[in-house]
């Protein structure tokens, strides 16, 4: 493993910076958070610009429209686009980071030809139908039922916390196909979201956003040809999806968090307390320094995981270490920001000329980090069993 960048990778970074400098000023204004048709158009429009410039799915095979680049170049891409303030992946998140890689690893040739190029061009938006009201962290207990009827599955049940369901064309859907088994009774399906029998209800989050939905299935029929992997083998396929989610899906978040630490240090220099600033408090400075050191270590670990993925094709269970460490570090970062802001942390608006509102909103948003994409308890079980080799308790 070599964590240093090669000359070719440095050249890739330089060319990407130059393209971003030209492309970003041409973007239209960002749409309102609740205007979902406009948000889809904005996010997929940016995705099309990336595709036309050769930066969409840079590590995907060229036969599917990708660049065929290395995972290290993908890391560079995510680092540079985040630092440049480029649009977030947005509604393309599930398709590009979960479904696309999963279909590449487990899908049929026909599924690859049909979906992968369209995901890269921004012509298909996907959502994830995994969690249920009674099966979140204990995903193997899911009960959304699919009964085979000839060449179709008939689906009945409910999903929850389904990101971008209101604008999605397809859902990566886990269903129960064998009620007599637990892990071995699950199947992974490609579900068109315009299928009759599907109802979507948006959920309002603590920060007022509505990217999550409840999705209800009442006799929705999905062709058997839309199955990824074998029937009742969906748990193994889902583990492939989770490996990508926890391995490469947090890189932009890490870059953004690194920037937030610098912004918190700058904020601490401005917040006054009697005759001094928050920065004059040695305990505050020590905590910020520790957070930065931990982020440096986490970034090195992420690069190590990518090096492992380049050798084996799929990120390993070490990606769970990144997930649990990052999510808890981010909560500590925003907790510290609230203490630095003191009374200003009671308002979501910027106060006294300070950029306080974004830290307050991130503190509220961070409460979900140790739950979403697998709770910290589940991640620690994975680390204990698959990395440390400890017996199941």
Tab-separated table of C-alpha atoms in Angstrom:
chain	number	residue	atom	x	y	z
A	1	UNK	CA	0.000	0.000	0.000
A	2	UNK	CA	1.303	3.466	-0.958
A	3	UNK	CA	-0.667	6.461	0.368
A	4	UNK	CA	1.273	8.973	-1.772
A	5	UNK	CA	-0.140	10.361	-5.025
A	6	UNK	CA	1.600	9.487	-8.289
A	7	UNK	CA	2.580	12.030	-10.954
A	8	UNK	CA	-0.367	10.891	-13.111
A	9	UNK	CA	-2.779	11.363	-10.198
A	10	UNK	CA	-1.427	14.862	-9.562
A	11	UNK	CA	-2.006	15.669	-13.242
A	12	UNK	CA	-5.566	14.357	-12.932
A	13	UNK	CA	-6.101	16.714	-9.984
A	14	UNK	CA	-4.758	19.690	-11.961
A	15	UNK	CA	-7.004	19.054	-14.975
A	16	UNK	CA	-10.059	18.589	-12.725
A	17	UNK	CA	-9.410	21.883	-10.930
A	18	UNK	CA	-9.189	23.695	-14.261
A	19	UNK	CA	-12.467	22.175	-15.475
A	20	UNK	CA	-14.279	23.028	-12.214
A	21	UNK	CA	-13.084	26.629	-12.460
A	22	UNK	CA	-14.739	26.886	-15.893
A	23	UNK	CA	-17.875	24.807	-15.255
A	24	UNK	CA	-19.127	26.006	-11.852
A	25	UNK	CA	-19.829	29.641	-12.883
A	26	UNK	CA	-22.167	28.348	-15.634
A	27	UNK	CA	-24.544	26.597	-13.199
A	28	UNK	CA	-28.076	27.980	-12.656
A	29	UNK	CA	-29.147	29.178	-9.172
A	30	UNK	CA	-29.668	26.404	-6.633
A	31	UNK	CA	-33.407	25.559	-6.262
A	32	UNK	CA	-35.413	25.777	-3.031
A	33	UNK	CA	-35.006	22.749	-0.687
A	34	UNK	CA	-38.660	21.645	-1.036
A	35	UNK	CA	-38.949	22.151	-4.804
A	36	UNK	CA	-38.251	18.513	-5.665
A	37	UNK	CA	-38.859	18.671	-9.454
A	38	UNK	CA	-36.400	21.591	-9.631
A	39	UNK	CA	-33.928	19.791	-7.365
A	40	UNK	CA	-34.035	16.715	-9.595
A	41	UNK	CA	-33.456	18.876	-12.691
A	42	UNK	CA	-30.546	20.715	-10.994
A	43	UNK	CA	-28.823	17.566	-9.690
A	44	UNK	CA	-29.280	15.502	-12.857
A	45	UNK	CA	-28.209	18.497	-14.975
A	46	UNK	CA	-24.940	18.669	-13.029
A	47	UNK	CA	-24.554	14.916	-13.435
A	48	UNK	CA	-24.936	15.301	-17.216
A	49	UNK	CA	-22.237	18.009	-17.227
A	50	UNK	CA	-19.913	15.646	-15.353
A	51	UNK	CA	-20.685	12.859	-17.802
A	52	UNK	CA	-20.036	14.989	-20.869
A	53	UNK	CA	-16.719	16.136	-19.375
A	54	UNK	CA	-15.682	12.556	-18.536
A	55	UNK	CA	-15.979	12.854	-14.756
A	56	UNK	CA	-19.141	10.802	-14.081
A	57	UNK	CA	-18.376	7.536	-12.304
A	58	UNK	CA	-14.706	7.974	-12.910
A	59	UNK	CA	-13.916	4.500	-11.545
A	60	UNK	CA	-16.703	2.789	-13.513
A	61	UNK	CA	-15.741	0.691	-16.567
A	62	UNK	CA	-15.622	2.594	-19.863
A	63	UNK	CA	-18.081	0.165	-21.448
A	64	UNK	CA	-20.804	1.634	-19.192
A	65	UNK	CA	-19.840	5.256	-19.861
A	66	UNK	CA	-17.445	5.640	-16.930
A	67	UNK	CA	-13.858	6.874	-17.041
A	68	UNK	CA	-12.299	3.569	-16.020
A	69	UNK	CA	-10.130	5.396	-13.494
A	70	UNK	CA	-8.759	4.169	-10.196
A	71	UNK	CA	-10.446	4.551	-6.808
A	72	UNK	CA	-7.625	6.895	-5.811
A	73	UNK	CA	-8.636	9.206	-8.654
A	74	UNK	CA	-12.215	8.979	-7.370
A	75	UNK	CA	-10.964	10.106	-3.977
A	76	UNK	CA	-9.172	13.035	-5.639
A	77	UNK	CA	-12.335	13.870	-7.567
A	78	UNK	CA	-14.478	13.948	-4.410
A	79	UNK	CA	-11.872	15.984	-2.549
A	80	UNK	CA	-11.556	18.607	-5.294
A	81	UNK	CA	-15.282	18.943	-6.052
A	82	UNK	CA	-16.073	19.394	-2.360
A	83	UNK	CA	-13.324	21.982	-1.844
A	84	UNK	CA	-14.471	23.862	-4.972
A	85	UNK	CA	-18.046	24.021	-3.660
A	86	UNK	CA	-19.450	21.960	-6.554
A	87	UNK	CA	-23.048	20.677	-6.236
A	88	UNK	CA	-23.543	17.737	-3.925
A	89	UNK	CA	-24.376	14.425	-5.543
A	90	UNK	CA	-27.971	15.015	-4.359
A	91	UNK	CA	-30.726	12.857	-5.840
A	92	UNK	CA	-28.097	10.817	-7.722
A	93	UNK	CA	-26.689	9.531	-4.421
A	94	UNK	CA	-28.326	6.091	-4.304
A	95	UNK	CA	-27.878	5.360	-7.998
A	96	UNK	CA	-24.227	6.339	-8.237
A	97	UNK	CA	-22.942	5.117	-4.892
A	98	UNK	CA	-25.154	2.110	-4.074
A	99	UNK	CA	-27.187	0.636	-6.920
A	100	UNK	CA	-24.744	1.204	-9.740
A	101	UNK	CA	-21.796	-0.499	-8.003
A	102	UNK	CA	-24.085	-3.299	-6.764
A	103	UNK	CA	-25.483	-3.961	-10.254
A	104	UNK	CA	-21.947	-3.955	-11.644
A	105	UNK	CA	-20.934	-6.583	-9.068
A	106	UNK	CA	-24.107	-8.721	-8.994
A	107	UNK	CA	-26.443	-7.765	-11.873
A	108	UNK	CA	-27.059	-9.567	-15.156
A	109	UNK	CA	-25.526	-8.292	-18.397
A	110	UNK	CA	-28.942	-6.977	-19.447
A	111	UNK	CA	-29.391	-5.099	-16.134
A	112	UNK	CA	-25.935	-3.558	-16.536
A	113	UNK	CA	-26.645	-2.432	-20.108
A	114	UNK	CA	-30.060	-0.989	-19.196
A	115	UNK	CA	-29.271	0.910	-16.007
A	116	UNK	CA	-25.598	1.781	-15.621
A	117	UNK	CA	-25.176	4.163	-18.582
A	118	UNK	CA	-28.447	5.931	-17.691
A	119	UNK	CA	-27.376	6.396	-14.060
A	120	UNK	CA	-24.119	7.956	-15.193
A	121	UNK	CA	-25.868	10.321	-17.628
A	122	UNK	CA	-28.281	11.516	-14.924
A	123	UNK	CA	-31.256	9.949	-16.697
A	124	UNK	CA	-32.193	7.566	-13.852
A	125	UNK	CA	-32.723	8.493	-10.203
A	126	UNK	CA	-32.819	5.720	-7.594
A	127	UNK	CA	-33.985	5.421	-4.000
A	128	UNK	CA	-33.236	2.793	-1.368
A	129	UNK	CA	-36.013	0.580	0.042
A	130	UNK	CA	-34.251	-1.240	2.862
A	131	UNK	CA	-35.424	0.042	6.295
A	132	UNK	CA	-38.881	-0.722	7.680
A	133	UNK	CA	-40.698	0.493	10.824
A	134	UNK	CA	-39.829	-2.814	12.518
A	135	UNK	CA	-36.549	-3.549	10.728
A	136	UNK	CA	-33.929	-0.824	10.676
A	137	UNK	CA	-30.699	-1.872	12.326
A	138	UNK	CA	-32.001	-5.456	12.457
A	139	UNK	CA	-32.489	-5.474	8.704
A	140	UNK	CA	-32.756	-9.276	8.532
A	141	UNK	CA	-36.130	-8.970	10.288
A	142	UNK	CA	-37.715	-7.130	7.368
A	143	UNK	CA	-41.253	-8.216	6.534
A	144	UNK	CA	-42.168	-6.451	3.257
A	145	UNK	CA	-43.437	-9.511	1.418
A	146	UNK	CA	-42.925	-10.580	-2.209
A	147	UNK	CA	-44.847	-13.620	-3.503
A	148	UNK	CA	-43.950	-15.039	-6.873
A	149	UNK	CA	-46.847	-15.210	-9.363
A	150	UNK	CA	-45.570	-16.559	-12.698
A	151	UNK	CA	-42.978	-14.133	-14.066
A	152	UNK	CA	-43.711	-11.472	-11.457
A	153	UNK	CA	-43.298	-10.802	-7.747
A	154	UNK	CA	-46.358	-9.346	-5.974
A	155	UNK	CA	-45.164	-6.976	-3.223
A	156	UNK	CA	-47.068	-5.955	-0.101
A	157	UNK	CA	-45.650	-4.041	2.850
A	158	UNK	CA	-43.962	-0.795	3.910
A	159	UNK	CA	-40.543	0.872	3.781
A	160	UNK	CA	-39.389	3.945	5.699
A	161	UNK	CA	-36.495	6.460	5.568
A	162	UNK	CA	-36.475	6.048	1.791
A	163	UNK	CA	-34.236	8.842	0.446
A	164	UNK	CA	-35.480	10.774	-2.632
A	165	UNK	CA	-38.430	8.412	-3.217
A	166	UNK	CA	-40.574	11.327	-4.446
A	167	UNK	CA	-38.334	11.880	-7.500
A	168	UNK	CA	-36.932	8.372	-8.030
A	169	UNK	CA	-37.420	6.268	-11.155
A	170	UNK	CA	-36.298	3.022	-9.471
A	171	UNK	CA	-35.899	1.587	-5.985
A	172	UNK	CA	-33.311	-0.916	-4.815
A	173	UNK	CA	-35.792	-2.988	-2.844
A	174	UNK	CA	-35.221	-5.725	-0.269
A	175	UNK	CA	-38.220	-8.040	0.141
A	176	UNK	CA	-39.073	-11.150	2.138
A	177	UNK	CA	-39.476	-14.112	-0.240
A	178	UNK	CA	-39.186	-16.908	2.341
A	179	UNK	CA	-40.996	-16.244	5.650
A	180	UNK	CA	-39.483	-19.435	7.090
A	181	UNK	CA	-35.926	-18.110	6.934
A	182	UNK	CA	-34.330	-14.913	8.191
A	183	UNK	CA	-31.126	-13.938	6.378
A	184	UNK	CA	-31.654	-16.587	3.667
A	185	UNK	CA	-35.240	-15.484	2.918
A	186	UNK	CA	-34.519	-12.025	1.427
A	187	UNK	CA	-34.366	-10.992	-2.249
A	188	UNK	CA	-32.927	-7.802	-3.896
A	189	UNK	CA	-35.227	-6.331	-6.585
A	190	UNK	CA	-35.127	-3.423	-9.050
A	191	UNK	CA	-38.544	-1.829	-8.528
A	192	UNK	CA	-39.822	0.848	-10.979
A	193	UNK	CA	-41.368	3.602	-8.845
A	194	UNK	CA	-44.223	4.197	-11.315
A	195	UNK	CA	-45.515	0.672	-10.689
A	196	UNK	CA	-49.236	0.667	-9.769
A	197	UNK	CA	-49.745	-0.119	-6.066
A	198	UNK	CA	-46.979	2.167	-4.710
A	199	UNK	CA	-47.795	5.147	-2.464
A	200	UNK	CA	-45.198	7.684	-1.262
A	201	UNK	CA	-45.606	9.880	1.837
A	202	UNK	CA	-42.884	12.439	2.619
A	203	UNK	CA	-41.406	12.692	6.149
A	204	UNK	CA	-40.463	16.079	7.655
A	205	UNK	CA	-37.136	15.891	9.532
A	206	UNK	CA	-35.976	17.843	12.605
A	207	UNK	CA	-34.289	20.462	10.362
A	208	UNK	CA	-37.414	20.859	8.208
A	209	UNK	CA	-36.155	18.936	5.165
A	210	UNK	CA	-38.194	16.270	3.356
A	211	UNK	CA	-35.691	14.029	1.567
A	212	UNK	CA	-37.037	10.930	3.365
A	213	UNK	CA	-40.338	9.198	2.699
A	214	UNK	CA	-42.490	6.302	3.738
A	215	UNK	CA	-43.265	3.987	0.808
A	216	UNK	CA	-46.265	1.637	0.861
A	217	UNK	CA	-46.660	-1.383	-1.456
A	218	UNK	CA	-50.147	-2.784	-2.026
A	219	UNK	CA	-49.958	-5.610	-4.552
A	220	UNK	CA	-47.240	-3.909	-6.647
A	221	UNK	CA	-45.994	-6.267	-9.383
A	222	UNK	CA	-42.301	-6.398	-10.346
A	223	UNK	CA	-40.923	-8.709	-13.080
A	224	UNK	CA	-38.753	-11.602	-11.931
A	225	UNK	CA	-36.230	-10.349	-14.508
A	226	UNK	CA	-35.670	-7.350	-12.173
A	227	UNK	CA	-34.166	-9.579	-9.490
A	228	UNK	CA	-30.448	-8.983	-8.725
A	229	UNK	CA	-28.812	-12.220	-7.614
A	230	UNK	CA	-30.728	-15.396	-6.844
A	231	UNK	CA	-34.041	-15.581	-4.991
A	232	UNK	CA	-33.426	-15.612	-1.210
A	233	UNK	CA	-29.825	-14.451	-1.769
A	234	UNK	CA	-30.630	-10.768	-1.211
A	235	UNK	CA	-28.870	-10.563	2.157
A	236	UNK	CA	-25.515	-11.309	0.536
A	237	UNK	CA	-26.247	-8.818	-2.280
A	238	UNK	CA	-27.238	-6.192	0.315
A	239	UNK	CA	-23.903	-6.686	2.070
A	240	UNK	CA	-22.201	-5.745	-1.212
A	241	UNK	CA	-24.338	-2.571	-1.299
A	242	UNK	CA	-23.452	-1.751	2.319
A	243	UNK	CA	-19.761	-2.237	1.622
A	244	UNK	CA	-19.897	0.517	-1.009
A	245	UNK	CA	-22.097	2.710	1.195
A	246	UNK	CA	-19.650	2.569	4.073
A	247	UNK	CA	-16.475	2.388	2.020
A	248	UNK	CA	-16.621	5.231	-0.493
A	249	UNK	CA	-19.880	6.982	0.347
A	250	UNK	CA	-18.447	9.222	3.096
A	251	UNK	CA	-15.468	10.736	1.299
A	252	UNK	CA	-17.199	14.044	0.508
A	253	UNK	CA	-18.446	14.186	4.107
A	254	UNK	CA	-14.901	13.745	5.403
A	255	UNK	CA	-13.615	16.581	3.228
A	256	UNK	CA	-16.487	18.815	4.321
A	257	UNK	CA	-15.927	17.946	7.995
A	258	UNK	CA	-12.253	18.794	7.648
A	259	UNK	CA	-13.262	22.220	6.383
A	260	UNK	CA	-15.766	22.637	9.237
A	261	UNK	CA	-12.984	22.106	11.790
A	262	UNK	CA	-11.037	24.989	10.232
A	263	UNK	CA	-14.200	27.115	10.226
A	264	UNK	CA	-14.823	26.259	13.887
A	265	UNK	CA	-11.293	27.396	14.760
A	266	UNK	CA	-11.964	30.672	12.931
A	267	UNK	CA	-15.303	31.019	14.730
A	268	UNK	CA	-13.672	30.476	18.127
A	269	UNK	CA	-11.342	33.405	17.396
A	270	UNK	CA	-14.370	35.692	16.906
A	271	UNK	CA	-16.674	34.602	19.754
A	272	UNK	CA	-16.031	36.815	22.775
A	273	UNK	CA	-16.418	35.909	26.427
A	274	UNK	CA	-15.973	38.823	28.769
A	275	UNK	CA	-12.513	40.194	27.874
A	276	UNK	CA	-11.289	37.181	25.881
A	277	UNK	CA	-12.281	35.003	22.940
A	278	UNK	CA	-13.250	31.333	22.965
A	279	UNK	CA	-9.910	30.640	21.279
A	280	UNK	CA	-8.106	31.909	24.382
A	281	UNK	CA	-9.533	28.923	26.264
A	282	UNK	CA	-6.776	26.302	26.142
A	283	UNK	CA	-9.304	23.480	26.571
A	284	UNK	CA	-11.195	24.616	23.451
A	285	UNK	CA	-7.966	24.791	21.436
A	286	UNK	CA	-6.969	21.319	22.661
A	287	UNK	CA	-10.312	19.807	21.610
A	288	UNK	CA	-10.150	21.383	18.151
A	289	UNK	CA	-6.589	20.124	17.761
A	290	UNK	CA	-7.617	16.596	18.721
A	291	UNK	CA	-10.491	16.668	16.242
A	292	UNK	CA	-8.116	17.720	13.453
A	293	UNK	CA	-5.650	14.978	14.359
A	294	UNK	CA	-8.431	12.393	14.354
A	295	UNK	CA	-9.637	13.608	10.954
A	296	UNK	CA	-6.114	13.248	9.554
A	297	UNK	CA	-6.012	9.652	10.815
A	298	UNK	CA	-9.487	8.947	9.417
A	299	UNK	CA	-8.467	10.308	6.018
A	300	UNK	CA	-5.427	8.009	5.992
A	301	UNK	CA	-7.676	5.068	6.923
A	302	UNK	CA	-10.046	5.927	4.083
A	303	UNK	CA	-7.161	5.886	1.615
A	304	UNK	CA	-6.094	2.535	3.045
A	305	UNK	CA	-9.597	1.131	2.490
A	306	UNK	CA	-9.598	2.374	-1.090
A	307	UNK	CA	-6.213	0.746	-1.689
A	308	UNK	CA	-7.734	-2.507	-0.385
A	309	UNK	CA	-10.779	-2.102	-2.634
A	310	UNK	CA	-8.525	-1.561	-5.670
A	311	UNK	CA	-6.899	-4.928	-4.978
A	312	UNK	CA	-10.085	-6.921	-4.291
A	313	UNK	CA	-12.786	-5.025	-6.251
A	314	UNK	CA	-15.096	-4.440	-3.245
A	315	UNK	CA	-14.423	-2.474	-0.020
A	316	UNK	CA	-13.937	-4.754	2.982
A	317	UNK	CA	-15.463	-4.641	6.478
A	318	UNK	CA	-12.909	-1.998	7.535
A	319	UNK	CA	-15.308	0.514	5.960
A	320	UNK	CA	-17.457	-0.005	9.083
A	321	UNK	CA	-14.596	1.481	11.122
A	322	UNK	CA	-14.715	4.639	8.996
A	323	UNK	CA	-18.496	4.864	9.326
A	324	UNK	CA	-18.684	4.508	13.105
A	325	UNK	CA	-15.651	6.717	13.765
A	326	UNK	CA	-16.713	9.483	11.374
A	327	UNK	CA	-20.324	9.665	12.592
A	328	UNK	CA	-19.319	9.916	16.262
A	329	UNK	CA	-16.494	12.382	15.535
A	330	UNK	CA	-18.927	14.636	13.672
A	331	UNK	CA	-21.289	14.656	16.655
A	332	UNK	CA	-18.419	15.629	18.961
A	333	UNK	CA	-17.438	18.389	16.516
A	334	UNK	CA	-20.932	19.895	16.495
A	335	UNK	CA	-21.242	19.503	20.287
A	336	UNK	CA	-18.039	21.510	20.644
A	337	UNK	CA	-19.399	24.132	18.226
A	338	UNK	CA	-22.470	24.561	20.463
A	339	UNK	CA	-20.233	25.165	23.479
A	340	UNK	CA	-18.161	27.694	21.521
A	341	UNK	CA	-21.325	29.511	20.402
A	342	UNK	CA	-22.832	29.416	23.893
A	343	UNK	CA	-26.170	31.339	23.847
A	344	UNK	CA	-25.975	31.836	20.062
A	345	UNK	CA	-26.528	28.089	19.730
A	346	UNK	CA	-30.176	28.618	20.701
A	347	UNK	CA	-30.963	30.167	17.313
A	348	UNK	CA	-30.800	28.642	13.819
A	349	UNK	CA	-30.197	32.122	12.377
A	350	UNK	CA	-26.746	33.699	12.136
A	351	UNK	CA	-26.277	36.041	15.103
A	352	UNK	CA	-23.857	38.892	15.756
A	353	UNK	CA	-22.236	38.592	12.353
A	354	UNK	CA	-21.166	35.019	13.131
A	355	UNK	CA	-21.806	32.030	10.802
A	356	UNK	CA	-23.575	30.256	13.662
A	357	UNK	CA	-26.687	28.994	11.860
A	358	UNK	CA	-24.901	26.328	9.834
A	359	UNK	CA	-23.295	24.845	12.960
A	360	UNK	CA	-26.662	24.696	14.759
A	361	UNK	CA	-28.304	23.016	11.760
A	362	UNK	CA	-25.440	20.510	11.473
A	363	UNK	CA	-25.785	19.725	15.190
A	364	UNK	CA	-29.452	18.886	14.709
A	365	UNK	CA	-28.718	16.886	11.539
A	366	UNK	CA	-25.892	14.951	13.190
A	367	UNK	CA	-28.294	13.214	15.572
A	368	UNK	CA	-29.151	10.829	12.722
A	369	UNK	CA	-25.533	10.023	11.808
A	370	UNK	CA	-25.115	7.227	14.346
A	371	UNK	CA	-28.406	5.675	13.186
A	372	UNK	CA	-28.489	6.090	9.395
A	373	UNK	CA	-26.698	3.529	7.186
A	374	UNK	CA	-26.457	1.124	10.134
A	375	UNK	CA	-26.295	2.165	13.791
A	376	UNK	CA	-23.003	2.411	15.661
A	377	UNK	CA	-24.007	-0.722	17.592
A	378	UNK	CA	-24.402	-2.687	14.364
A	379	UNK	CA	-21.097	-1.332	13.028
A	380	UNK	CA	-19.323	-2.421	16.213
A	381	UNK	CA	-20.789	-5.917	15.834
A	382	UNK	CA	-19.404	-6.077	12.281
A	383	UNK	CA	-15.987	-4.876	13.450
A	384	UNK	CA	-15.941	-7.379	16.328
A	385	UNK	CA	-16.979	-10.387	14.237
A	386	UNK	CA	-15.453	-9.766	10.791
A	387	UNK	CA	-12.269	-7.838	11.628
A	388	UNK	CA	-11.357	-8.923	15.155
A	389	UNK	CA	-12.740	-12.456	14.768
A	390	UNK	CA	-14.606	-12.351	18.069
A	391	UNK	CA	-17.437	-14.852	18.667
A	392	UNK	CA	-21.053	-13.731	18.432
A	393	UNK	CA	-22.407	-12.801	21.865
